[in-house]
Short mmCIF file of C-alpha atoms in Angstrom, two decimals:
data_model
loop_
_atom_site.label_atom_id
_atom_site.label_comp_id
_atom_site.label_asym_id
_atom_site.label_seq_id
_atom_site.Cartn_x
_atom_site.Cartn_y
_atom_site.Cartn_z
CA UNK A 181 -144.65 110.48 -2.39
CA UNK A 182 -148.04 111.18 -0.74
CA UNK A 183 -148.04 107.48 0.40
CA UNK A 184 -144.96 107.91 1.72
CA UNK A 185 -145.87 110.85 3.77
CA UNK A 186 -148.68 108.89 5.40
CA UNK A 187 -146.95 105.81 6.32
CA UNK A 188 -144.52 108.40 7.89
CA UNK A 189 -146.96 109.97 9.82
CA UNK A 190 -148.43 106.73 11.08
CA UNK A 191 -145.01 105.45 12.26
CA UNK A 192 -144.31 108.13 13.66
CA UNK A 193 -147.25 107.90 15.68
CA UNK A 194 -146.58 103.98 16.73
CA UNK A 195 -143.31 105.36 17.58
CA UNK A 196 -143.76 108.03 19.85
CA UNK A 197 -146.35 105.87 21.73
CA UNK A 198 -143.86 103.32 22.01
CA UNK A 199 -141.04 106.18 23.34
CA UNK A 200 -143.71 107.51 25.53
CA UNK A 201 -144.15 104.12 27.30
CA UNK A 202 -140.07 104.11 27.65
CA UNK A 203 -140.45 101.40 24.78
CA UNK A 204 -138.61 101.59 21.15
CA UNK A 205 -139.66 99.60 18.12
CA UNK A 206 -136.63 97.40 18.76
CA UNK A 207 -136.96 96.63 21.98
CA UNK A 208 -134.27 98.84 23.49
CA UNK A 209 -134.58 101.23 25.99
CA UNK A 210 -134.33 104.99 25.19
CA UNK A 211 -130.42 105.33 25.84
CA UNK A 212 -129.80 101.62 24.80
CA UNK A 213 -127.12 101.52 22.26
CA UNK A 214 -127.47 98.63 19.88
CA UNK A 215 -124.83 95.66 19.49
CA UNK A 216 -121.26 97.31 18.88
CA UNK A 217 -119.05 94.82 16.71
CA UNK A 218 -115.55 96.43 16.03
CA UNK A 219 -113.10 95.13 13.67
CA UNK A 220 -109.39 97.15 14.03
CA UNK A 221 -107.31 96.43 10.75
CA UNK A 222 -109.24 94.95 8.26
CA UNK A 223 -107.47 96.92 5.08
CA UNK A 224 -103.90 95.82 4.86
CA UNK A 225 -102.77 98.90 2.00
CA UNK A 226 -104.09 101.47 4.85
CA UNK A 227 -102.10 102.52 7.62
CA UNK A 228 -104.60 102.14 9.64
CA UNK A 229 -108.24 101.36 9.21
CA UNK A 230 -111.39 99.59 11.15
CA UNK A 231 -114.74 98.18 10.70
CA UNK A 232 -117.30 99.47 13.12
CA UNK A 233 -121.24 97.86 12.66
CA UNK A 234 -123.49 99.27 15.04
CA UNK A 235 -126.94 97.36 14.84
CA UNK A 236 -127.25 96.81 11.01
CA UNK A 237 -125.01 100.11 10.31
CA UNK A 238 -121.66 99.59 8.90
CA UNK A 239 -118.88 102.13 8.65
CA UNK A 240 -115.54 101.73 7.66
CA UNK A 241 -113.14 103.81 8.59
CA UNK A 242 -109.03 103.83 6.57
CA UNK A 243 -106.34 105.86 7.06
CA UNK A 244 -103.81 107.13 4.83
CA UNK A 245 -100.71 108.84 5.44
CA UNK A 246 -98.64 111.15 3.01
CA UNK A 247 -96.12 113.76 3.59
CA UNK A 248 -97.35 117.53 2.06
CA UNK A 249 -96.84 121.00 3.75
CA UNK A 250 -98.05 122.23 6.70
CA UNK A 251 -100.89 125.62 7.12
CA UNK A 252 -98.58 129.00 7.16
CA UNK A 253 -100.23 129.82 10.45
CA UNK A 254 -99.10 126.44 12.26
CA UNK A 255 -95.88 125.42 10.65
CA UNK A 256 -94.76 123.13 13.46
CA UNK A 257 -98.08 120.94 12.93
CA UNK A 258 -98.67 117.82 10.69
CA UNK A 259 -102.16 118.07 9.21
CA UNK A 260 -105.07 116.10 9.70
CA UNK A 261 -107.95 115.49 6.84
CA UNK A 262 -111.50 113.39 7.59
CA UNK A 263 -113.78 112.90 4.41
CA UNK A 264 -116.82 111.28 4.22
CA UNK A 265 -118.64 109.38 1.52
CA UNK A 266 -121.97 108.47 1.83
CA UNK A 267 -121.51 105.50 -1.22
CA UNK A 268 -124.52 104.25 -3.39
CA UNK A 269 -124.40 100.69 -1.94
CA UNK A 270 -124.64 101.81 1.50
CA UNK A 271 -128.80 102.73 0.97
CA UNK A 272 -131.33 103.08 -1.74
CA UNK A 273 -131.51 107.26 -1.03
CA UNK A 274 -127.62 107.26 -1.18
CA UNK A 275 -126.60 108.74 -5.07
CA UNK A 276 -123.05 108.74 -6.78
CA UNK A 277 -121.49 111.60 -7.36
CA UNK A 278 -119.19 114.08 -5.07
CA UNK A 279 -119.90 114.86 -0.98
CA UNK A 280 -123.33 116.27 -0.23
CA UNK A 281 -124.64 118.14 2.31
CA UNK A 282 -125.12 115.05 4.47
CA UNK A 283 -121.45 113.74 3.53
CA UNK A 284 -120.23 116.97 4.32
CA UNK A 285 -121.53 117.67 7.85
CA UNK A 286 -120.63 114.05 8.57
CA UNK A 287 -117.04 114.01 8.04
CA UNK A 288 -117.13 117.42 9.72
CA UNK A 289 -118.39 116.77 12.85
CA UNK A 290 -115.75 113.37 12.85
CA UNK A 291 -113.22 116.15 12.02
CA UNK A 292 -114.28 118.65 15.00
CA UNK A 293 -114.34 115.77 18.07
CA UNK A 294 -110.71 114.10 16.70
CA UNK A 295 -109.49 118.01 16.06
CA UNK A 296 -110.38 119.58 18.71
CA UNK A 297 -110.26 117.07 21.36
CA UNK A 298 -106.54 116.80 20.21
CA UNK A 299 -106.79 113.15 19.78
CA UNK A 300 -103.48 113.18 17.18
CA UNK A 301 -100.50 114.71 18.58
CA UNK A 302 -100.30 116.75 14.83
CA UNK A 303 -96.52 118.50 16.29
CA UNK A 304 -95.03 114.83 16.30
CA UNK A 305 -95.96 114.61 12.80
CA UNK A 306 -93.75 117.56 11.42
CA UNK A 307 -90.90 116.53 9.81
CA UNK A 308 -89.25 119.63 8.45
CA UNK A 309 -90.71 122.78 10.11
CA UNK A 310 -92.50 124.79 8.08
CA UNK A 311 -91.52 123.11 5.04
CA UNK A 312 -92.51 119.35 5.31
CA UNK A 313 -95.22 117.74 7.71
CA UNK A 314 -97.42 114.71 7.46
CA UNK A 315 -100.83 114.07 6.10
CA UNK A 316 -103.60 112.25 8.01
CA UNK A 317 -106.51 111.17 5.49
CA UNK A 318 -108.78 109.97 7.65
CA UNK A 319 -111.34 108.08 4.99
CA UNK A 320 -114.71 107.26 6.58
CA UNK A 321 -116.71 105.20 3.77
CA UNK A 322 -120.28 104.01 4.93
CA UNK A 323 -120.95 100.78 3.63
CA UNK A 324 -124.49 100.32 5.73
CA UNK A 325 -126.91 103.25 6.59
CA UNK A 326 -129.42 102.10 9.49
CA UNK A 327 -129.10 105.44 11.44
CA UNK A 328 -126.77 107.02 13.25
CA UNK A 329 -123.99 107.25 10.92
CA UNK A 330 -122.24 110.13 13.24
CA UNK A 331 -121.57 107.98 16.09
CA UNK A 332 -120.36 104.89 13.88
CA UNK A 333 -118.01 106.90 12.19
CA UNK A 334 -116.03 108.68 14.83
CA UNK A 335 -115.76 105.31 16.65
CA UNK A 336 -114.57 103.80 12.84
CA UNK A 337 -112.21 106.97 12.50
CA UNK A 338 -110.92 106.86 16.36
CA UNK A 339 -110.29 103.16 16.34
CA UNK A 340 -108.65 103.29 12.76
CA UNK A 341 -106.22 106.39 14.01
CA UNK A 342 -105.74 104.00 16.98
CA UNK A 343 -104.35 100.79 14.70
CA UNK A 344 -102.78 103.11 12.69
CA UNK A 345 -99.16 102.70 11.96
CA UNK A 346 -96.63 105.00 10.14
CA UNK A 347 -92.94 103.56 9.46
CA UNK A 348 -89.72 104.37 10.94
CA UNK A 349 -87.64 107.11 9.24
CA UNK A 350 -84.91 109.68 9.70
CA UNK A 351 -84.71 113.30 8.27
CA UNK A 352 -81.50 113.92 5.94
CA UNK A 353 -80.90 117.46 4.18
CA UNK A 354 -84.87 117.16 4.47
CA UNK A 355 -85.92 114.32 2.50
CA UNK A 356 -87.61 111.29 4.55
CA UNK A 357 -85.56 108.26 4.75
CA UNK A 358 -87.50 105.49 5.88
CA UNK A 359 -85.84 103.18 8.61
CA UNK A 360 -87.83 99.66 9.07
CA UNK A 361 -90.08 99.16 11.76
CA UNK A 362 -93.10 101.13 12.18
CA UNK A 363 -94.38 102.78 15.45
CA UNK A 364 -98.04 103.49 16.33
CA UNK A 365 -99.38 107.02 15.25
CA UNK A 366 -98.91 109.03 18.41
CA UNK A 367 -102.32 109.38 20.18
CA UNK A 368 -103.26 111.17 22.97
CA UNK A 369 -106.83 111.68 23.50
CA UNK A 370 -110.29 109.50 22.95
CA UNK A 371 -113.11 111.64 21.93
CA UNK A 372 -116.15 109.75 21.24
CA UNK A 373 -119.84 111.08 20.02
CA UNK A 374 -123.05 110.12 21.76
CA UNK A 375 -125.96 111.52 19.12
CA UNK A 376 -129.79 111.47 20.55
CA UNK A 377 -133.03 111.91 18.41
CA UNK A 378 -135.56 114.40 20.06
CA UNK A 379 -139.35 112.16 19.18
CA UNK A 380 -142.02 114.32 20.24
CA UNK A 381 -140.26 115.92 23.35
CA UNK A 382 -138.24 112.74 24.64
CA UNK A 383 -134.33 112.01 23.92
CA UNK A 384 -133.84 108.67 23.06
CA UNK A 385 -129.63 107.02 22.00
CA UNK A 386 -128.53 105.70 19.07
CA UNK A 387 -131.34 106.51 16.89
CA UNK A 388 -132.22 103.88 14.02
CA UNK A 389 -132.90 105.17 10.51
CA UNK A 390 -136.33 104.64 11.04
CA UNK A 391 -136.48 106.89 13.83
CA UNK A 392 -134.36 109.14 12.05
CA UNK A 393 -137.27 109.46 9.73
CA UNK A 394 -139.51 110.84 12.18
CA UNK A 395 -137.47 112.20 14.70
CA UNK A 396 -137.89 116.56 15.28
CA UNK A 397 -133.97 116.94 15.41
CA UNK A 398 -130.65 115.50 16.35
CA UNK A 399 -127.87 116.80 19.25
CA UNK A 400 -124.42 114.90 18.91
CA UNK A 401 -122.48 115.25 21.66
CA UNK A 402 -118.80 114.27 21.59
CA UNK A 403 -116.77 114.07 24.40
CA UNK A 404 -112.96 113.46 25.37
CA UNK A 405 -111.44 111.26 27.67
CA UNK A 406 -112.22 113.54 30.83
CA UNK A 407 -115.03 114.25 30.27
CA UNK A 408 -114.98 117.75 28.62
CA UNK A 409 -117.66 118.01 25.97
CA UNK A 410 -115.28 118.83 22.56
CA UNK A 411 -117.65 119.08 20.05
CA UNK A 412 -121.18 119.47 19.44
CA UNK A 413 -123.87 119.99 16.09
CA UNK A 414 -127.70 119.72 15.93
CA UNK A 415 -129.20 118.50 13.30
CA UNK A 416 -132.49 118.34 11.99
CA UNK A 417 -135.75 120.44 11.71
CA UNK A 418 -136.82 120.34 15.09
CA UNK A 419 -135.16 122.40 18.22
CA UNK A 420 -134.29 121.53 21.78
CA UNK A 421 -134.86 123.37 25.12
CA UNK A 422 -132.18 124.44 27.37
CA UNK A 423 -133.33 121.85 29.06
CA UNK A 424 -133.38 119.29 27.40
CA UNK A 425 -129.62 119.95 26.11
CA UNK A 426 -128.37 119.87 29.87
CA UNK A 427 -130.47 116.72 30.67
CA UNK A 428 -128.60 115.07 26.70
CA UNK A 429 -124.95 116.45 27.87
CA UNK A 430 -125.08 115.08 30.76
CA UNK A 431 -126.28 111.98 30.02
CA UNK A 432 -123.74 111.57 27.11
CA UNK A 433 -121.11 112.05 29.29
CA UNK A 434 -122.30 109.02 31.26
CA UNK A 435 -122.43 106.96 28.43
CA UNK A 436 -119.29 108.21 26.24
CA UNK A 437 -117.79 106.48 29.40
CA UNK A 438 -119.44 103.32 28.88
CA UNK A 439 -118.56 103.46 25.42
CA UNK A 440 -114.81 104.33 25.57
CA UNK A 441 -114.04 101.10 27.31
CA UNK A 442 -115.84 99.12 24.08
CA UNK A 443 -114.20 101.36 21.44
CA UNK A 444 -110.22 101.43 23.19
CA UNK A 445 -110.78 99.42 25.86
CA UNK A 446 -109.36 99.37 29.59
CA UNK B 33 -99.06 133.28 15.01
CA UNK B 34 -99.01 131.30 17.65
CA UNK B 35 -96.19 132.71 19.48
CA UNK B 36 -97.89 135.95 19.71
CA UNK B 37 -97.77 137.30 23.33
CA UNK B 38 -100.62 139.66 23.47
CA UNK B 39 -102.60 139.04 25.37
CA UNK B 40 -106.84 138.98 23.95
CA UNK B 41 -108.42 139.99 27.58
CA UNK B 42 -106.66 142.33 30.36
CA UNK B 43 -106.73 142.17 33.64
CA UNK B 44 -109.82 144.55 33.30
CA UNK B 45 -112.05 141.45 31.61
CA UNK B 46 -111.82 144.45 28.86
CA UNK B 47 -111.33 142.37 25.50
CA UNK B 48 -109.45 143.31 22.49
CA UNK B 49 -112.26 145.86 20.40
CA UNK B 50 -112.84 147.51 23.99
CA UNK B 51 -115.93 145.20 24.86
CA UNK B 52 -116.59 143.94 28.60
CA UNK B 53 -116.61 139.95 28.77
CA UNK B 54 -120.44 139.79 28.74
CA UNK B 55 -120.43 142.47 25.62
CA UNK B 56 -122.12 142.13 22.61
CA UNK B 57 -120.57 143.81 19.39
CA UNK B 58 -122.46 146.92 18.22
CA UNK B 59 -125.38 146.14 16.21
CA UNK B 60 -126.50 148.18 13.33
CA UNK B 61 -129.90 146.22 11.71
CA UNK B 62 -131.52 147.41 8.38
CA UNK B 63 -134.65 145.81 7.06
CA UNK B 64 -136.22 145.92 3.41
CA UNK B 65 -132.53 146.94 2.13
CA UNK B 66 -133.06 145.32 -1.63
CA UNK B 67 -135.55 146.48 -3.77
CA UNK B 68 -135.62 142.93 -5.83
CA UNK B 69 -135.79 140.23 -2.96
CA UNK B 70 -139.85 139.53 -1.25
CA UNK B 71 -137.78 140.32 2.19
CA UNK B 72 -134.64 141.23 2.65
CA UNK B 73 -132.24 142.78 5.31
CA UNK B 74 -128.62 143.74 6.28
CA UNK B 75 -127.24 143.16 10.06
CA UNK B 76 -123.57 144.90 11.23
CA UNK B 77 -122.54 143.17 14.00
CA UNK B 78 -119.09 145.27 14.88
CA UNK B 79 -116.87 144.20 11.44
CA UNK B 80 -119.23 141.25 10.45
CA UNK B 81 -121.68 142.12 7.65
CA UNK B 82 -124.42 140.42 6.32
CA UNK B 83 -127.05 140.81 3.56
CA UNK B 84 -129.93 138.37 3.96
CA UNK B 85 -132.67 137.81 1.18
CA UNK B 86 -135.74 135.91 0.27
CA UNK B 87 -137.15 134.79 -2.67
CA UNK B 88 -140.89 133.09 -2.30
CA UNK B 89 -142.69 131.04 -1.60
CA UNK B 90 -142.80 130.91 -5.70
CA UNK B 91 -143.14 128.11 -7.65
CA UNK B 92 -141.14 125.18 -7.33
CA UNK B 93 -138.20 124.37 -9.85
CA UNK B 94 -137.05 122.24 -10.94
CA UNK B 95 -140.23 120.47 -9.94
CA UNK B 96 -139.20 117.35 -8.62
CA UNK B 97 -138.41 119.57 -4.93
CA UNK B 98 -141.92 120.33 -5.02
CA UNK B 99 -143.27 118.59 -1.59
CA UNK B 100 -147.36 117.94 -1.65
CA UNK B 101 -147.35 118.72 2.39
CA UNK B 102 -145.04 121.74 2.66
CA UNK B 103 -143.17 124.77 1.04
CA UNK B 104 -139.51 123.12 0.56
CA UNK B 105 -136.80 125.43 1.96
CA UNK B 106 -133.63 126.12 0.21
CA UNK B 107 -130.75 128.29 1.80
CA UNK B 108 -127.62 129.49 0.93
CA UNK B 109 -124.47 130.93 3.15
CA UNK B 110 -121.95 132.38 1.17
CA UNK B 111 -119.08 134.46 1.56
CA UNK B 112 -117.62 136.83 -0.67
CA UNK B 113 -114.34 136.50 -1.80
CA UNK B 114 -113.43 139.85 -0.25
CA UNK B 115 -114.98 139.33 3.24
CA UNK B 116 -111.65 137.98 4.91
CA UNK B 117 -108.46 138.63 5.27
CA UNK B 118 -106.73 135.89 2.43
CA UNK B 119 -109.59 136.18 -0.97
CA UNK B 120 -111.95 133.72 -0.53
CA UNK B 121 -112.41 131.71 -3.76
CA UNK B 122 -116.22 132.18 -4.51
CA UNK B 123 -116.96 128.71 -5.28
CA UNK B 124 -118.99 127.35 -2.17
CA UNK B 125 -116.57 125.65 0.16
CA UNK B 126 -116.96 122.00 2.48
CA UNK B 127 -117.59 124.65 5.70
CA UNK B 128 -120.23 127.03 3.61
CA UNK B 129 -121.91 123.92 2.79
CA UNK B 130 -122.44 122.63 5.86
CA UNK B 131 -123.37 126.34 7.59
CA UNK B 132 -125.68 126.26 5.02
CA UNK B 133 -127.30 123.23 6.02
CA UNK B 134 -127.53 124.22 9.80
CA UNK B 135 -128.56 127.58 9.32
CA UNK B 136 -131.75 125.99 6.71
CA UNK B 137 -132.68 123.79 9.86
CA UNK B 138 -131.88 126.73 12.16
CA UNK B 139 -134.36 128.70 10.28
CA UNK B 140 -136.74 126.16 9.27
CA UNK B 141 -138.39 125.01 12.99
CA UNK B 142 -139.47 129.29 12.76
CA UNK B 143 -141.81 129.28 9.62
CA UNK B 144 -145.37 127.65 8.85
CA UNK B 145 -144.13 125.63 5.80
CA UNK B 146 -147.08 123.89 5.53
CA UNK B 147 -148.96 126.59 4.70
CA UNK B 148 -147.39 127.23 1.59
CA UNK B 149 -147.47 122.90 0.09
CA UNK B 150 -145.43 122.50 -3.09
CA UNK B 151 -144.08 125.75 -3.49
CA UNK B 152 -139.90 126.66 -2.87
CA UNK B 153 -138.73 129.17 -0.31
CA UNK B 154 -135.22 130.51 -1.33
CA UNK B 155 -133.05 132.50 1.76
CA UNK B 156 -129.76 133.60 0.52
CA UNK B 157 -127.18 134.86 3.20
CA UNK B 158 -123.99 136.78 1.64
CA UNK B 159 -121.26 137.62 4.05
CA UNK B 160 -119.59 140.93 3.03
CA UNK B 161 -117.30 141.06 5.47
CA UNK B 162 -116.50 138.48 8.62
CA UNK B 163 -115.29 139.36 12.28
CA UNK B 164 -116.61 135.94 13.71
CA UNK B 165 -119.83 135.01 14.41
CA UNK B 166 -120.95 134.90 11.01
CA UNK B 167 -123.36 132.38 11.10
CA UNK B 168 -125.19 133.97 13.90
CA UNK B 169 -125.10 137.06 12.06
CA UNK B 170 -126.42 135.69 9.07
CA UNK B 171 -129.07 133.49 10.64
CA UNK B 172 -129.90 136.72 12.69
CA UNK B 173 -130.26 138.76 9.16
CA UNK B 174 -131.80 135.70 7.43
CA UNK B 175 -134.82 135.32 9.80
CA UNK B 176 -135.34 139.54 9.72
CA UNK B 177 -135.63 139.18 5.91
CA UNK B 178 -138.62 136.74 6.11
CA UNK B 179 -140.19 138.60 8.46
CA UNK B 180 -139.89 141.81 5.57
CA UNK B 181 -140.99 139.20 3.00
CA UNK B 182 -144.17 138.38 5.08
CA UNK B 183 -143.91 134.78 5.76
CA UNK B 184 -146.08 133.69 8.53
CA UNK B 185 -143.87 132.85 11.43
CA UNK B 186 -143.46 131.39 14.88
CA UNK B 187 -140.99 133.08 15.87
CA UNK B 188 -138.22 135.31 14.80
CA UNK B 189 -134.42 133.36 15.04
CA UNK B 190 -132.04 135.20 16.84
CA UNK B 191 -128.74 133.85 17.27
CA UNK B 192 -125.68 134.67 18.84
CA UNK B 193 -122.10 132.86 20.11
CA UNK B 194 -120.42 132.70 23.54
CA UNK B 195 -117.30 130.79 24.17
CA UNK B 196 -114.39 130.92 26.16
CA UNK B 197 -110.98 133.04 25.65
CA UNK B 198 -108.09 132.52 27.99
CA UNK B 199 -110.23 131.48 30.87
CA UNK B 200 -113.11 134.12 30.78
CA UNK B 201 -116.65 133.21 29.63
CA UNK B 202 -116.93 135.54 26.90
CA UNK B 203 -120.12 136.57 24.44
CA UNK B 204 -119.90 137.44 20.58
CA UNK B 205 -116.68 136.49 20.19
CA UNK B 206 -114.76 138.29 17.18
CA UNK B 207 -112.38 136.42 14.81
CA UNK B 208 -109.15 136.70 16.65
CA UNK B 209 -110.86 135.37 19.73
CA UNK B 210 -112.55 132.50 17.41
CA UNK B 211 -109.58 131.88 16.40
CA UNK B 212 -107.55 131.84 19.38
CA UNK B 213 -110.00 130.83 21.79
CA UNK B 214 -110.53 127.58 23.58
CA UNK B 215 -113.96 126.90 22.69
CA UNK B 216 -116.95 128.44 20.71
CA UNK B 217 -120.83 127.78 21.57
CA UNK B 218 -122.88 129.46 18.46
CA UNK B 219 -126.76 129.03 19.45
CA UNK B 220 -129.58 130.44 17.48
CA UNK B 221 -132.81 130.88 19.67
CA UNK B 222 -136.67 131.49 19.39
CA UNK B 223 -137.27 133.17 23.04
CA UNK B 224 -141.02 133.47 22.59
CA UNK B 225 -140.79 129.17 22.43
CA UNK B 226 -138.04 128.31 24.92
CA UNK B 227 -136.45 126.79 21.67
CA UNK B 228 -132.66 126.36 20.24
CA UNK B 229 -132.44 125.63 16.82
CA UNK B 230 -129.10 125.72 15.86
CA UNK B 231 -126.50 124.45 18.95
CA UNK B 232 -122.83 124.10 18.09
CA UNK B 233 -119.99 123.66 19.68
CA UNK B 234 -115.85 123.30 18.85
CA UNK B 235 -113.21 123.47 21.06
CA UNK B 236 -113.12 122.09 25.07
CA UNK B 237 -115.37 122.83 27.92
CA UNK B 238 -116.77 121.03 31.24
CA UNK B 239 -120.09 120.37 31.42
CA UNK B 240 -120.47 123.76 34.24
CA UNK B 241 -118.63 125.87 31.62
CA UNK B 242 -121.18 124.74 28.62
CA UNK B 243 -123.98 125.64 31.13
CA UNK B 244 -122.83 128.72 31.80
CA UNK B 245 -121.84 129.58 27.62
CA UNK B 246 -125.21 128.12 26.96
CA UNK B 247 -126.84 130.67 29.33
CA UNK B 248 -124.46 133.46 28.39
CA UNK B 249 -125.70 133.43 24.58
CA UNK B 250 -129.00 132.69 24.95
CA UNK B 251 -129.08 135.73 26.68
CA UNK B 252 -127.38 137.40 23.94
CA UNK B 253 -130.33 136.04 21.54
CA UNK B 254 -132.51 137.48 23.72
CA UNK B 255 -131.01 140.96 23.18
CA UNK B 256 -130.81 140.51 19.47
CA UNK B 257 -134.75 139.24 19.34
CA UNK B 258 -135.65 142.40 20.89
CA UNK B 259 -133.30 144.70 18.18
CA UNK B 260 -135.17 142.77 15.12
CA UNK B 261 -138.25 143.28 16.33
CA UNK B 262 -137.68 147.11 16.81
CA UNK B 263 -136.05 146.89 13.81
CA UNK B 264 -139.28 145.69 11.80
CA UNK B 265 -141.19 148.43 13.05
CA UNK B 266 -139.00 150.98 12.61
CA UNK B 267 -139.27 149.85 8.83
CA UNK B 268 -143.39 150.28 9.43
CA UNK B 269 -143.09 154.03 11.39
CA UNK B 270 -141.04 154.70 8.12
CA UNK B 271 -143.78 153.71 5.57
CA UNK B 272 -146.85 154.93 7.62
CA UNK B 273 -144.75 158.45 7.44
CA UNK B 274 -143.72 158.34 3.88
CA UNK B 275 -147.48 157.53 2.92
CA UNK B 276 -149.17 160.44 5.44
CA UNK B 277 -146.55 163.09 3.31
CA UNK B 278 -147.37 161.12 0.27
#
């Protein structure tokens, strides 16, 4: 255990030194993302799905839709549920079992971006007000952990949702009757997350696992399509100055515009 | 609920609980309130009531948790079943698990954990009543409890949220404002180090609005920080008086 701490300290020095020169271990610039590969519709059984590769980080997202009851305070709206699994095959540090705090945080940060930007028009998913609505389950499945799971997961979830098909139906005596054909899930916004790692007072985007292991703190900024912030989350045991936060928010806005073109197109 | 026509802020800029836009909820702080804990604090912020206690630094149990170069810090944020309108089931919810993590990371940078290698510091926060801002009030209370326990710290962490309600930017949202408002930004801050140790946001804000909200929240944190110091001092004044009498 002591040797791993020594290794981390040495590595941190090396990474920090490079960063002070504006360089990174893998040759990227400070605000460069790793290569992004997006494959929509990889699981036929799911109503929507996507596989996203961000460098060696690999995340799959699947969307399943069921009918259920609405929340009593919003009787006219469908329900969104986001869950994340850090499956053991993705990293030697992931253990089997119910979601731990890291998985729960990941799911909740992804959830917040989708929910607060009103990415899904949930009111269109109401079948019988107060009684029956569609429940959209987004399950984020981390397949290979090489850092920046949040951004990859938001991209995967968004792509899967954009790819989701809902069967046509009509309502007869409060029951759903399926009709032939499918329509797309009503999507009205496209949230994109940008995550920064702070290493020795410098902010870098899209941290790799090595960089995450030595970072002081982490900051995620999620912006919706009109450039408004819709979710944020600080992580890690360090801190940010007020100036760093504002710098990050502005940089994130520029970056999300670039990333949104890759994920959503257009 | 959604078709409630009532306005949350009237045309004079007064909120449902009578506060101005940039006014904190009334705050009451007590330190050293629990006999068994190594340090404890009770904070009331409006109707939000939180009790925090610290046990440690103590021997790490289970042993494998121990770190050779620093103390391990464990945090539990928990809401009492009776703290909210509808009974909350006592098992930790996903929200509570996430908040326990972000609160730990908000307090972490304030403590000299490297002074106590191989030990464990336990921090427990119980929300007794919730009226918005429970994570922030918990951080404020937790930091006081650590100071009360005599754990060496770089600074006390004070926390406060700001947000947007009906086109107004407001400080320290209450429960209704949090639920019906457009954005909520909880922030934890160490004034002596200009360090933001917790930052979350949900809702929708432009970058300009966000900048103002952060300023508003940090202003609130500074006020709370002053109250924290006062409360700590007050404890030692009472101790001194007791000694002089005895």
